[in-house]
Amino acid sequence: MIPNDATAADTRRNRLLSSLELAIAAAAVIGHNVFHVVPNEVPILVVLALVSRWLRAKRWSELGFRRPESWRRLVLLVLGAVALRWAVGYAVEAITAHFWPPIVAPHGTDRIVGNPAAALAALGIVWTFAAFGEEIGYRGYIMKRAADTIGGGRLGWLAGLVLSAVLFGFGHYYKGPAGILDSTFAGLIMGGLYLLSGRCLWATILAHGLSDTLAVALTYLGLNN
């Protein structure tokens, strides 16, 4: 009886701590992107993820840094996610053009056109801040904390998928309403990829990096208008 009581108490503490962490993470996302009262949320989320892992004495697999069962399957999933992300992106732009302003591009995008130095700098940001930073923060951390808050299981991870995607959308608030919607769908795709890959963060890091690399390449060539 005592072990069961101890386990139940640990579960309650974990859910309480997870809900507190989730609230802090959401406040960082909204506070920076909507109200502009806190610094950029991505470094904050990464630090929170690392501190959370340390406090729980967990392995790196807690954040999704685990070896995939099959690299071949992972690559196929990544390529499929990138293709789906671009298809959905074009659909969102085409549909929302009838009632919302165009999606606002990230600051400095116009400098990339025909400029190798600017394109290389953008790729550096893509593979550090976006691919690693955002995936650790939104998929590796927020999804997990949301799932734990609900109690785990399929329902918990579904809630984590939706909530992390919505926050990811608001993480791109500067893009306007169409951009928020587009990024929310992107969050759903990346979150779905995370789950399909067995919660392997390498899958979403690669997909995010490749998708944004393609965007930089097309912008450099003047084809991403």
N, CA and C of each residue as an Amber inpcrd file, in Angstrom:
protein
   675
   0.8240000  -1.2110000   0.0000000   0.0000000   0.0000000   0.0000000
   0.8580000   1.2610000   0.0000000   1.9410000   1.2320000   0.7570000
   2.8050000   2.4000000   0.8430000   3.4380000   2.7460000  -0.4960000
   3.9990000   1.7450000  -1.2460000   4.5610000   2.0710000  -2.5610000
   3.5320000   2.7030000  -3.4940000   2.2760000   2.1810000  -3.4410000
   1.2440000   2.7410000  -4.3010000   0.9430000   4.1880000  -3.9280000
   0.8710000   4.4770000  -2.6200000   0.6410000   5.8460000  -2.1690000
   1.7890000   6.7540000  -2.5950000   3.0140000   6.2450000  -2.4790000
   4.1860000   7.0360000  -2.8700000   4.1640000   7.3250000  -4.3610000
   3.7810000   6.3070000  -5.1400000   3.7160000   6.4940000  -6.5880000
   2.6540000   7.5190000  -6.9570000   1.4970000   7.4450000  -6.2980000
   0.4220000   8.3990000  -6.5660000   0.8500000   9.8150000  -6.2000000
   1.5830000   9.9450000  -5.0830000   2.0580000  11.2590000  -4.6670000
   3.0650000  11.8050000  -5.6680000   3.9540000  10.9480000  -6.1550000
   4.9410000  11.3650000  -7.1590000   4.2490000  11.8190000  -8.4400000
   3.2120000  11.0910000  -8.8220000   2.4670000  11.4410000 -10.0260000
   1.7960000  12.8030000  -9.8810000   1.1970000  13.0350000  -8.7120000
   0.5490000  14.3360000  -8.4770000   1.5680000  15.4680000  -8.5040000
   2.7340000  15.2300000  -7.8640000   3.7720000  16.2610000  -7.8600000
   4.2760000  16.5430000  -9.2630000   4.4330000  15.4690000 -10.0600000
   4.9060000  15.6450000 -11.4350000   3.9020000  16.4250000 -12.2650000
   2.6130000  16.1330000 -12.0880000   1.5930000  16.8470000 -12.8480000
   1.5220000  18.3090000 -12.4170000   1.6640000  18.5590000 -11.1160000
   1.6420000  19.9300000 -10.6170000   2.8430000  20.7150000 -11.1290000
   4.0220000  20.1070000 -11.0590000   5.2290000  20.7630000 -11.5450000
   5.1420000  20.9980000 -13.0460000   4.6240000  20.0200000 -13.7750000
   4.4860000  20.1540000 -15.2290000   3.5290000  21.2730000 -15.5880000
   2.4250000  21.3920000 -14.8540000   1.4610000  22.4660000 -15.1370000
   2.0680000  23.8310000 -14.8490000   2.8930000  23.9090000 -13.7940000
   3.5630000  25.1670000 -13.4800000   4.5540000  25.5320000 -14.5760000
   5.3420000  24.5540000 -15.0220000   6.3030000  24.7910000 -16.0970000
   5.5940000  25.1890000 -17.3820000   4.4770000  24.5320000 -17.6640000
   3.7120000  24.8380000 -18.8770000   3.1950000  26.2680000 -18.8370000
   2.7180000  26.6960000 -17.6730000   2.2210000  28.0670000 -17.5280000
   3.3410000  29.0790000 -17.7480000   4.5170000  28.7940000 -17.2150000
   5.6610000  29.6880000 -17.3940000   6.0710000  29.7430000 -18.8650000
   6.1020000  28.5810000 -19.5130000   6.4710000  28.5210000 -20.9290000
   5.4740000  29.3010000 -21.7870000   4.1760000  29.1060000 -21.5190000
   3.1480000  29.8270000 -22.2840000   3.2520000  31.3290000 -22.0560000
   3.5340000  31.7220000 -20.8160000   3.6850000  33.1440000 -20.5040000
   4.8730000  33.7390000 -21.2450000   5.9470000  32.9560000 -21.3920000
   7.1180000  33.4400000 -22.1270000   6.7840000  33.6460000 -23.5990000
   6.0530000  32.6970000 -24.1890000   5.6840000  32.7940000 -25.6000000
   4.7830000  33.9990000 -25.8500000   3.7050000  34.1130000 -25.0770000
   2.7560000  35.2070000 -25.2540000   3.3740000  36.5340000 -24.8210000
   4.1150000  36.4960000 -23.7310000   4.7120000  37.7230000 -23.2170000
   5.6770000  38.3680000 -24.1890000   6.4440000  37.5340000 -24.9080000
   7.3870000  38.1080000 -25.8740000   6.7090000  38.4900000 -27.1800000
   5.9570000  37.5630000 -27.7410000   5.4580000  37.7560000 -29.1030000
   4.2280000  38.6470000 -29.2040000   3.3720000  38.6310000 -28.1970000
   2.1400000  39.4230000 -28.2530000   2.2870000  40.7460000 -27.5100000
   2.8110000  40.6770000 -26.2810000   2.8720000  41.8770000 -25.4430000
   4.2560000  42.5220000 -25.3890000   5.2710000  41.8270000 -25.8700000
   6.6370000  42.3750000 -25.9300000   7.1430000  42.8470000 -24.5640000
   6.8910000  42.0490000 -23.5350000   7.3140000  42.4240000 -22.1830000
   8.3980000  41.5060000 -21.6300000   8.7510000  40.4460000 -22.3650000
   9.8380000  39.5550000 -21.9470000  10.7640000  39.3360000 -23.1460000
  11.9980000  38.9000000 -22.9030000  12.9170000  38.6350000 -24.0180000
  12.4110000  37.4960000 -24.8960000  13.1250000  37.2640000 -25.9890000
  12.7460000  36.1940000 -26.9220000  12.5320000  34.8840000 -26.1820000
  11.4230000  34.2220000 -26.4940000  11.0320000  33.0330000 -25.7330000
  11.8790000  31.7990000 -26.0200000  12.5040000  31.7210000 -27.1970000
  13.2070000  30.4890000 -27.5600000  14.3610000  30.1730000 -26.5970000
  15.2820000  31.1160000 -26.3310000  16.3120000  30.8180000 -25.3290000
  15.7260000  30.5010000 -23.9590000  14.6350000  31.1690000 -23.6040000
  13.9970000  30.8980000 -22.3140000  13.4840000  29.4680000 -22.2670000
  12.8300000  29.0260000 -23.3300000  12.3040000  27.6610000 -23.3760000
  13.4220000  26.6270000 -23.3240000  14.5120000  26.8970000 -24.0190000
  15.6380000  25.9600000 -24.0040000  16.2210000  25.8470000 -22.5970000
  16.3890000  26.9880000 -21.9300000  16.9100000  26.9710000 -20.5540000
  15.9400000  26.2380000 -19.6290000  14.6500000  26.5140000 -19.7630000
  13.6520000  25.8170000 -18.9530000  13.7140000  24.3110000 -19.1840000
  13.8730000  23.9110000 -20.4390000  13.9480000  22.4880000 -20.7660000
  15.1590000  21.8350000 -20.1090000  16.3030000  22.5150000 -20.1570000
  17.5240000  21.9590000 -19.5700000  17.4250000  21.8950000 -18.0480000
  16.8790000  22.9510000 -17.4420000  16.7200000  22.9550000 -15.9820000
  15.7220000  21.8780000 -15.5560000  14.6320000  21.7390000 -16.3080000
  13.6290000  20.7330000 -15.9960000  14.2260000  19.3320000 -16.0690000
  15.0170000  19.0930000 -17.0950000  15.6730000  17.7940000 -17.2180000
  16.6040000  17.5400000 -16.0330000  17.3420000  18.5540000 -15.6260000
  18.2800000  18.4120000 -14.5120000  17.5390000  18.1500000 -13.1980000
  16.4540000  18.8960000 -12.9560000  15.6960000  18.7170000 -11.7230000
  15.0810000  17.3260000 -11.6360000  14.6800000  16.7930000 -12.7630000
  14.0630000  15.4730000 -12.7830000  15.0930000  14.3510000 -12.9090000
  16.3700000  14.7220000 -13.0370000  17.4580000  13.7420000 -13.1720000
  17.1740000  12.7640000 -14.3110000  16.7040000  13.3190000 -15.4200000
  16.3630000  12.4850000 -16.5700000  17.5000000  12.4540000 -17.5880000
  17.4210000  11.4800000 -18.4790000  18.3800000  11.3870000 -19.5770000
  17.9950000  12.3580000 -20.6830000  18.9020000  12.4780000 -21.6670000
  18.6370000  13.3800000 -22.7880000  17.4230000  12.9140000 -23.6040000
  17.0870000  11.6390000 -23.4930000  15.9180000  11.1390000 -24.2120000
  14.6360000  11.7920000 -23.7020000  14.6720000  12.3810000 -22.4760000
  13.5230000  13.1150000 -21.9460000  13.1290000  14.2590000 -22.8690000
  14.1280000  14.8360000 -23.5490000  13.8650000  15.9310000 -24.4900000
  13.6780000  15.4290000 -25.9250000  13.8110000  14.1320000 -26.1190000
  13.6400000  13.5860000 -27.4550000  14.9340000  13.2640000 -28.1700000
  16.0620000  13.4670000 -27.5100000  17.3430000  13.1490000 -28.1470000
  17.6300000  11.6620000 -27.9730000  16.9700000  10.8820000 -28.8200000
  17.1280000   9.4290000 -28.7710000  17.4120000   8.9040000 -30.1680000
  18.0550000   7.7750000 -30.2140000  18.3890000   7.1520000 -31.4930000
  17.1210000   6.5610000 -32.1200000  16.8380000   6.8920000 -33.3780000
  15.6320000   6.3330000 -34.0120000  15.7800000   4.8420000 -34.2480000
  14.6610000   4.1580000 -34.2660000  14.6840000   2.7160000 -34.5250000
  15.1730000   2.4270000 -35.9380000  14.8430000   3.3080000 -36.8650000
  15.2700000   3.1500000 -38.2620000  15.5530000   4.5160000 -38.8580000
  16.7910000   4.7440000 -39.2640000  17.1330000   6.0260000 -39.8920000
  16.4360000   6.1590000 -41.2430000  16.2660000   5.0530000 -41.9320000
  15.5890000   5.0970000 -43.2390000  14.1510000   5.5740000 -43.0670000
  13.4450000   5.0050000 -42.0810000  12.0700000   5.4310000 -41.8210000
  12.0360000   6.8870000 -41.3840000  12.9960000   7.2870000 -40.5640000
  13.0370000   8.6680000 -40.1020000  13.2090000   9.6330000 -41.2670000
  14.1150000   9.3110000 -42.1920000  14.3500000  10.1860000 -43.3460000
  13.0900000  10.3010000 -44.1970000  12.3960000   9.1760000 -44.3980000
  11.1620000   9.2090000 -45.1800000  10.0970000  10.0580000 -44.4880000
   9.9890000   9.9350000 -43.1720000   9.0440000  10.7470000 -42.4220000
   9.3910000  12.2240000 -42.5220000  10.6780000  12.5240000 -42.4370000
  11.1310000  13.9140000 -42.5220000  10.7870000  14.5060000 -43.8790000
  11.0970000  13.7910000 -44.9460000  10.8060000  14.2910000 -46.2840000
   9.3040000  14.4750000 -46.4980000   8.5210000  13.5420000 -45.9770000
   7.0750000  13.6670000 -46.0850000   6.5570000  14.8750000 -45.3240000
   7.1180000  15.1180000 -44.1400000   6.7000000  16.2610000 -43.3290000
   7.0550000  17.5740000 -44.0130000   8.2400000  17.6390000 -44.6190000
   8.6490000  18.8560000 -45.3250000   7.7200000  19.1280000 -46.5060000
   7.4120000  18.0880000 -47.2780000   6.5080000  18.2530000 -48.4220000
   5.1240000  18.7060000 -47.9580000   4.6250000  18.0810000 -46.8770000
   3.3120000  18.4510000 -46.3510000   3.3170000  19.8750000 -45.8180000
   4.4110000  20.2500000 -45.1510000   4.5010000  21.5960000 -44.5920000
   4.4140000  22.6510000 -45.6960000   5.1010000  22.4130000 -46.8160000
   5.0740000  23.3740000 -47.9210000   3.7230000  23.3830000 -48.6160000
   3.1100000  22.2180000 -48.7720000   1.7970000  22.1480000 -49.4150000
   0.7500000  22.8870000 -48.5770000   0.7720000  22.6480000 -47.2790000
  -0.1720000  23.3250000 -46.3900000   0.1010000  24.8240000 -46.3670000
   1.3810000  25.2050000 -46.3850000   1.7370000  26.6160000 -46.3890000
   1.1750000  27.3460000 -47.6040000   1.3170000  26.7340000 -48.7760000
   0.7730000  27.3500000 -49.9950000  -0.7500000  27.4330000 -49.9230000
  -1.3930000  26.3820000 -49.3840000  -2.8540000  26.3790000 -49.2780000
  -3.3360000  27.4770000 -48.3330000  -2.6620000  27.6150000 -47.1900000
  -3.0530000  28.6530000 -46.2280000  -2.9150000  30.0360000 -46.8470000
  -1.8140000  30.2800000 -47.5480000  -1.6120000  31.5850000 -48.1830000
  -2.6870000  31.8660000 -49.2300000  -2.9930000  30.8490000 -50.0430000
  -3.9730000  31.0410000 -51.1100000  -5.3640000  31.3120000 -50.5540000
  -5.7420000  30.6030000 -49.5070000  -7.0840000  30.7540000 -48.9430000
  -7.2190000  32.0610000 -48.1590000  -6.2300000  32.3350000 -47.3050000
  -6.3310000  33.5290000 -46.4430000  -6.1470000  34.8270000 -47.2220000
  -5.6030000  34.7450000 -48.4380000  -5.4210000  35.9500000 -49.2600000
  -6.7550000  36.6260000 -49.5780000  -7.8570000  35.8710000 -49.4530000
  -9.1750000  36.4210000 -49.7740000  -9.7300000  37.2970000 -48.6510000
  -9.1810000  37.1670000 -47.4280000  -9.7560000  37.9520000 -46.3300000
  -8.7330000  38.4780000 -45.3220000  -7.4600000  38.1000000 -45.4360000
  -6.4220000  38.5950000 -44.5210000  -5.2630000  39.1860000 -45.3090000
  -4.4900000  40.0670000 -44.7040000  -3.2840000  40.5830000 -45.3640000
  -2.2800000  39.4490000 -45.5840000  -1.3280000  39.6400000 -46.5080000
  -0.3080000  38.6070000 -46.7590000   0.5290000  38.3340000 -45.5090000
   1.1100000  37.1450000 -45.4510000   1.9830000  36.7760000 -44.3360000
   3.2120000  37.6850000 -44.3450000   3.5430000  38.2200000 -43.1890000
   4.7100000  39.0840000 -43.0620000   5.9680000  38.2230000 -42.9480000
   6.9450000  38.4720000 -43.7990000   8.1870000  37.6940000 -43.7840000
   9.0530000  38.1100000 -42.5970000   9.9340000  37.2210000 -42.1320000
  10.8460000  37.5850000 -41.0390000  11.6950000  38.7930000 -41.4010000
  12.0750000  39.5490000 -40.3940000  12.8800000  40.7500000 -40.6030000
  14.1990000  40.4020000 -41.3020000  14.5340000  41.1580000 -42.3220000
  15.7910000  40.9650000 -43.0340000  15.7220000  39.9880000 -44.1870000
  14.5290000  39.4300000 -44.4370000  14.3910000  38.4630000 -45.5310000
  14.7630000  39.0790000 -46.8770000  14.3990000  40.3480000 -47.0780000
  14.6630000  41.0000000 -48.3620000  16.1600000  41.1110000 -48.6560000
  16.9990000  41.1010000 -47.6180000  18.4460000  41.2080000 -47.8250000
  19.0610000  39.9120000 -48.3440000  18.3250000  38.8100000 -48.2700000
  18.8540000  37.5140000 -48.6890000  18.9310000  37.3940000 -50.2080000
  18.0320000  38.0630000 -50.9270000  17.9440000  37.9260000 -52.3820000
  19.2780000  38.2760000 -53.0450000  19.8880000  37.2910000 -53.6980000
  21.1390000  37.5020000 -54.4130000  22.3340000  37.8430000 -53.5430000
  22.2200000  37.6600000 -52.2200000  23.2850000  38.0330000 -51.2910000
  23.7960000  36.7890000 -50.5640000  24.9350000  36.2100000 -50.9990000
  25.4330000  34.9680000 -50.3890000  25.7140000  35.1050000 -48.8940000
  26.2810000  36.2240000 -48.4750000  26.6070000  36.4100000 -47.0540000
  25.3420000  36.4130000 -46.2050000  24.3200000  37.1360000 -46.6660000
  23.0590000  37.1850000 -45.9190000  22.3810000  35.8140000 -45.9010000
  22.4790000  35.0870000 -47.0150000  21.8790000  33.7570000 -47.0870000
  22.5680000  32.7890000 -46.1160000  23.8950000  32.8560000 -46.0460000
  24.6340000  31.9940000 -45.1200000  24.3170000  32.3450000 -43.6680000
  24.1950000  33.6400000 -43.3890000  23.8290000  34.0670000 -42.0360000
  22.4380000  33.5500000 -41.6740000  21.5240000  33.6140000 -42.6390000
  20.1690000  33.1220000 -42.4110000  20.1720000  31.6150000 -42.1530000
  21.0020000  30.8820000 -42.8740000  21.0980000  29.4340000 -42.6620000
  21.6510000  29.1220000 -41.2760000  22.5690000  29.9510000 -40.8040000
  23.0830000  29.7600000 -39.4580000  21.9870000  29.8970000 -38.4160000
  21.1140000  30.8860000 -38.6050000  19.9880000  31.0840000 -37.6930000
  18.9950000  29.9340000 -37.8230000  18.7690000  29.4880000 -39.0600000
  17.8360000  28.3980000 -39.3140000  18.2060000  27.1500000 -38.5310000
  19.5040000  26.7860000 -38.5730000  19.9000000  25.5100000 -37.9770000
  20.2250000  25.5890000 -36.4840000  20.3190000  26.7860000 -35.9480000
  20.5680000  26.9200000 -34.5090000  19.2930000  27.3710000 -33.7960000
  18.9200000  28.6030000 -34.0220000  17.7660000  29.1850000 -33.3360000
  16.4740000  28.4520000 -33.6860000  16.2300000  28.2120000 -34.9830000
  14.9520000  27.6270000 -35.4090000  14.9310000  26.1100000 -35.2500000
  15.8130000  25.4130000 -35.9610000  15.7700000  23.9510000 -35.9640000
  16.0250000  23.3590000 -34.5810000  17.1160000  23.7760000 -33.9420000
  17.4160000  23.2390000 -32.6140000  16.6160000  23.9520000 -31.5270000
  16.6770000  25.2860000 -31.4890000  16.0410000  26.0390000 -30.4120000
  14.5400000  25.8480000 -30.3370000  13.8550000  26.0760000 -31.4450000
  12.3940000  25.9690000 -31.4340000  11.9300000  24.5410000 -31.2390000
  12.6420000  23.5770000 -31.8030000  12.2150000  22.1870000 -31.6350000
  12.4260000  21.6960000 -30.2050000  13.5220000  22.0850000 -29.5730000
  13.7090000  21.7360000 -28.1620000  12.6040000  22.3880000 -27.3290000
  12.3550000  23.6750000 -27.5980000  11.3900000  24.4120000 -26.7990000
   9.9520000  23.9730000 -26.9880000   9.5200000  23.8650000 -28.2440000
   8.1080000  23.5990000 -28.5070000   7.7600000  22.1150000 -28.5400000
   8.5730000  21.3100000 -29.1910000   8.2620000  19.8880000 -29.2610000
   8.8680000  19.1170000 -28.0850000  10.1620000  19.2960000 -27.8370000
  10.7960000  18.5260000 -26.7780000  10.3310000  18.9120000 -25.3900000
   9.9900000  20.1840000 -25.1840000   9.6520000  20.6560000 -23.8410000
   8.1470000  20.8920000 -23.6480000   7.5710000  21.8070000 -24.4110000
   6.1690000  22.1590000 -24.1940000   5.2410000  20.9640000 -24.4190000
   5.4670000  20.1960000 -25.4730000   4.6060000  19.0370000 -25.7210000
   4.6440000  18.0560000 -24.5530000   5.8420000  17.8070000 -24.0510000
   6.0030000  16.8640000 -22.9450000   5.3480000  17.3760000 -21.6770000
   5.5560000  18.6560000 -21.3610000   4.9660000  19.2120000 -20.1460000
   3.4360000  19.2370000 -20.2380000   2.9110000  19.5390000 -21.4110000
   1.4570000  19.5280000 -21.5830000   0.9110000  18.1180000 -21.4350000
   1.5890000  17.1410000 -22.0310000   1.1570000  15.7500000 -21.9180000
   1.1760000  15.2910000 -20.4640000   2.2290000  15.6430000 -19.7350000
   2.3290000  15.2590000 -18.3200000   1.2480000  15.9380000 -17.4770000
   0.9130000  17.1840000 -17.8310000  -0.1210000  17.9020000 -17.0890000
  -1.4650000  17.1910000 -17.1990000  -1.7690000  16.6740000 -18.3810000
  -3.0270000  15.9560000 -18.6080000  -2.9840000  14.5660000 -17.9810000
  -1.7940000  14.0270000 -17.8260000  -1.6650000  12.6920000 -17.2380000
  -1.0780000  11.6610000 -18.1710000  -0.5180000  12.1290000 -19.2820000
   0.1270000  11.2130000 -20.2170000  -0.8840000  10.4440000 -21.0550000
  -0.4320000   9.3940000 -21.6850000  -1.3110000   8.6000000 -22.5360000
  -1.6400000   9.3180000 -23.8310000  -2.5020000   8.7110000 -24.6340000
  -2.8510000   9.2850000 -25.9320000  -3.5180000  10.6520000 -25.7940000
  -4.4090000  10.7750000 -24.8240000  -5.1050000  12.0470000 -24.6340000
  -4.1240000  13.1440000 -24.2450000  -3.1820000  12.8080000 -23.3690000
  -2.1900000  13.7830000 -22.9400000  -1.3270000  14.2570000 -24.0870000
  -0.8570000  13.3320000 -24.9110000   0.0020000  13.7150000 -26.0310000
  -0.7750000  14.4430000 -27.1150000  -2.0510000  14.1050000 -27.2890000
  -2.8850000  14.8450000 -28.2480000  -3.0540000  16.2890000 -27.7770000
  -3.3060000  16.4550000 -26.4790000  -3.4200000  17.8040000 -25.9270000
  -2.1040000  18.5550000 -26.0720000  -0.9960000  17.8500000 -25.8340000
   0.3120000  18.4680000 -25.9940000   0.5740000  18.8910000 -27.4270000
   0.1470000  18.0550000 -28.3710000   0.3120000  18.3640000 -29.7920000
  -0.4340000  19.6480000 -30.1550000  -1.6920000  19.7400000 -29.7360000
  -2.5190000  20.9040000 -30.0870000  -2.0180000  22.1590000 -29.3870000
  -1.7490000  22.0570000 -28.0920000  -1.3360000  23.2400000 -27.3420000
   0.0030000  23.7750000 -27.8230000   0.9590000  22.8750000 -28.0650000
   2.2700000  23.3270000 -28.5460000   2.1600000  23.9630000 -29.9170000
   1.2590000  23.4380000 -30.7650000   1.0680000  24.0120000 -32.0990000
   0.4620000  25.4050000 -32.0190000  -0.5270000  25.5840000 -31.1230000
  -1.1470000  26.9010000 -30.9570000  -0.1190000  27.9080000 -30.4430000
   0.6850000  27.5040000 -29.4660000   1.7150000  28.3990000 -28.9500000
   2.7730000  28.6830000 -30.0130000   3.0790000  27.6860000 -30.8330000
   4.0220000  27.8850000 -31.9250000   3.4710000  28.9110000 -32.9080000
   2.1640000  28.8700000 -33.1390000   1.5340000  29.8700000 -33.9980000
   1.6970000  31.2660000 -33.4280000   1.4290000  31.4200000 -32.1310000
   1.5870000  32.7300000 -31.4940000   3.0580000  33.1130000 -31.3460000
   3.9370000  32.1190000 -31.4460000   5.3620000  32.4140000 -31.4590000
   5.7840000  33.1250000 -32.7390000   4.8850000  33.1610000 -33.7230000
   5.1260000  33.8660000 -34.9840000   4.0620000  34.9390000 -35.1880000
   3.7190000  35.5850000 -34.0980000   2.6650000  36.6020000 -34.0760000
   2.9480000  37.7480000 -35.0430000   4.2230000  38.0540000 -35.2210000
   4.6130000  39.1720000 -36.0890000   4.2000000  38.9490000 -37.5400000
   3.9240000  37.7100000 -37.9050000   3.5650000  37.4050000 -39.2890000
   2.1340000  37.7780000 -39.6340000   1.3470000  38.1970000 -38.6350000
  -0.0430000  38.5400000 -38.8850000  -0.9450000  37.3160000 -38.7580000
  -2.2600000  37.5060000 -38.8760000  -3.2010000  36.3960000 -38.6690000
  -2.9680000  35.2120000 -39.5920000  -2.6790000  35.4720000 -40.8570000
  -2.4120000  34.3620000 -41.7840000  -1.1360000  33.6270000 -41.3810000
  -0.1350000  34.3740000 -40.9200000   1.1110000  33.7630000 -40.4860000
   0.9510000  32.9440000 -39.2220000   0.1060000  33.4210000 -38.3070000
  -0.1650000  32.6540000 -37.0830000  -0.8210000  31.3290000 -37.4330000
  -1.8140000  31.3850000 -38.3310000  -2.4920000  30.1610000 -38.7580000
  -1.5220000  29.2180000 -39.4540000  -0.7030000  29.7570000 -40.3480000
   0.2680000  28.9570000 -41.0740000   1.2490000  28.2820000 -40.1060000
   1.7360000  29.0280000 -39.1280000   2.6890000  28.4650000 -38.1730000
   2.0280000  27.4670000 -37.2350000   0.7430000  27.6610000 -36.9460000
   0.0160000  26.6740000 -36.1410000  -0.0640000  25.3440000 -36.8740000
  -0.3720000  25.3910000 -38.1690000  -0.3820000  24.1570000 -38.9610000
   1.0110000  23.5340000 -39.0220000   2.0290000  24.3930000 -39.1350000
   3.4060000  23.8910000 -39.1280000   3.7010000  23.1850000 -37.8110000
   3.2160000  23.7650000 -36.7070000   3.4030000  23.1340000 -35.4040000
   2.6960000  21.7920000 -35.3080000   1.5090000  21.6920000 -35.9010000
   0.7950000  20.4150000 -35.9110000   1.5610000  19.3680000 -36.7150000
   2.1230000  19.7900000 -37.8420000   2.8870000  18.8600000 -38.6810000
   4.1480000  18.3970000 -37.9600000   4.8850000  19.3370000 -37.3630000
   6.1070000  18.9690000 -36.6500000   5.7950000  18.1350000 -35.4150000
   4.7110000  18.4790000 -34.7210000   4.3180000  17.6870000 -33.5630000
   3.8930000  16.2830000 -33.9520000   3.1620000  16.1880000 -35.0700000
   2.7820000  14.8650000 -35.5690000   3.9850000  14.0370000 -35.9610000
   4.9600000  14.6970000 -36.5860000   6.2010000  14.0080000 -36.9530000
   6.9320000  13.5200000 -35.7030000   6.9460000  14.3540000 -34.6740000
   7.5930000  13.9870000 -33.4120000   6.9800000  12.7060000 -32.8400000
   5.6630000  12.6200000 -32.8610000   4.9910000  11.4370000 -32.3310000
   5.1860000  10.2210000 -33.2290000   5.0680000  10.4080000 -34.5400000
   5.2260000   9.2930000 -35.4740000   6.6420000   8.7140000 -35.4620000
   7.6180000   9.5470000 -35.1460000   9.0060000   9.0870000 -35.1240000
   9.3840000   8.4540000 -33.7920000   8.3970000   8.2660000 -32.9140000
   8.6920000   7.7020000 -31.6070000   9.2600000   8.7420000 -30.6610000
   8.7860000   9.9890000 -30.8240000   9.2510000  11.1350000 -30.0350000
  10.7620000  11.3130000 -30.1440000  11.2230000  11.2540000 -31.3810000
  12.6370000  11.4690000 -31.7010000  12.8030000  12.9010000 -32.2060000
  13.4790000  13.7260000 -31.4200000  13.6090000  15.1380000 -31.7660000
  14.4650000  15.3650000 -32.9940000  15.3350000  14.4040000 -33.3250000
  16.1590000  14.5540000 -34.5300000  15.2840000  14.6690000 -35.7700000
  14.1240000  14.0110000 -35.7550000  13.2250000  14.0700000 -36.9140000
  12.7220000  15.4920000 -37.1300000  12.2520000  16.1350000 -36.0700000
  11.7020000  17.4830000 -36.2370000  12.8020000  18.5160000 -36.4650000
  13.9640000  18.3040000 -35.8700000  15.0900000  19.2200000 -36.1200000
  15.4610000  19.1920000 -37.5940000  15.5670000  17.9920000 -38.1560000
  15.9180000  17.8640000 -39.5710000  14.8180000  18.4430000 -40.4600000
  13.5650000  18.1390000 -40.1530000  12.4600000  18.6230000 -40.9820000
  12.3650000  20.1500000 -40.9240000  12.4770000  20.6940000 -39.7380000
  12.4160000  22.1490000 -39.5710000  13.5730000  22.8120000 -40.3040000
  14.7710000  22.2660000 -40.1230000  15.9430000  22.8450000 -40.7720000
  15.8740000  22.7600000 -42.2840000  15.4490000  21.6120000 -42.8090000
  15.3610000  21.4410000 -44.2590000  14.2800000  22.3430000 -44.8610000
  13.1450000  22.4510000 -44.1880000  12.0600000  23.2960000 -44.6910000
  12.4970000  24.7550000 -44.7670000  13.1390000  25.2210000 -43.7050000
  13.5890000  26.6180000 -43.6920000  14.7750000  26.8440000 -44.6260000
  15.6160000  25.8170000 -44.7980000  16.7300000  25.9320000 -45.7480000
  16.2040000  26.1050000 -47.1640000  15.1530000  25.3640000 -47.4920000
  14.5270000  25.5000000 -48.8040000  13.9650000  26.9100000 -48.9790000
  13.3670000  27.4450000 -47.9210000  12.8320000  28.8030000 -47.9880000
  13.9410000  29.8230000 -48.2280000  15.0790000  29.6440000 -47.5410000
  16.2120000  30.5520000 -47.7260000  16.7580000  30.4560000 -49.1550000
  16.8690000  29.2220000 -49.6620000  17.3910000  29.0150000 -51.0110000
  16.4980000  29.6720000 -52.0650000  15.1990000  29.4860000 -51.9170000
  14.2700000  30.0820000 -52.8860000  14.2770000  31.6070000 -52.7820000
  14.4150000  32.1180000 -51.5710000  14.4850000  33.5670000 -51.3800000
  15.7540000  34.1250000 -52.0170000  16.8610000  33.4370000 -51.8210000
  18.1370000  33.8560000 -52.4220000  18.0340000  33.9480000 -53.9430000
  17.3060000  32.9900000 -54.5200000  17.1320000  32.9510000 -55.9830000
  16.0260000  33.8890000 -56.4540000  15.3430000  34.5360000 -55.5090000
  14.2500000  35.4480000 -55.8670000  12.9800000  34.7490000 -56.2710000
  12.8070000  33.5040000 -55.8090000  11.6580000  32.7210000 -56.2300000
  10.6170000  32.5500000 -55.1260000  10.8910000  33.0640000 -53.9560000
   9.9820000  32.8550000 -52.8100000   9.2140000  34.1340000 -52.5120000
   8.4030000  34.5660000 -53.4700000   7.6240000  35.8120000 -53.3210000
   6.1710000  35.5110000 -52.9880000
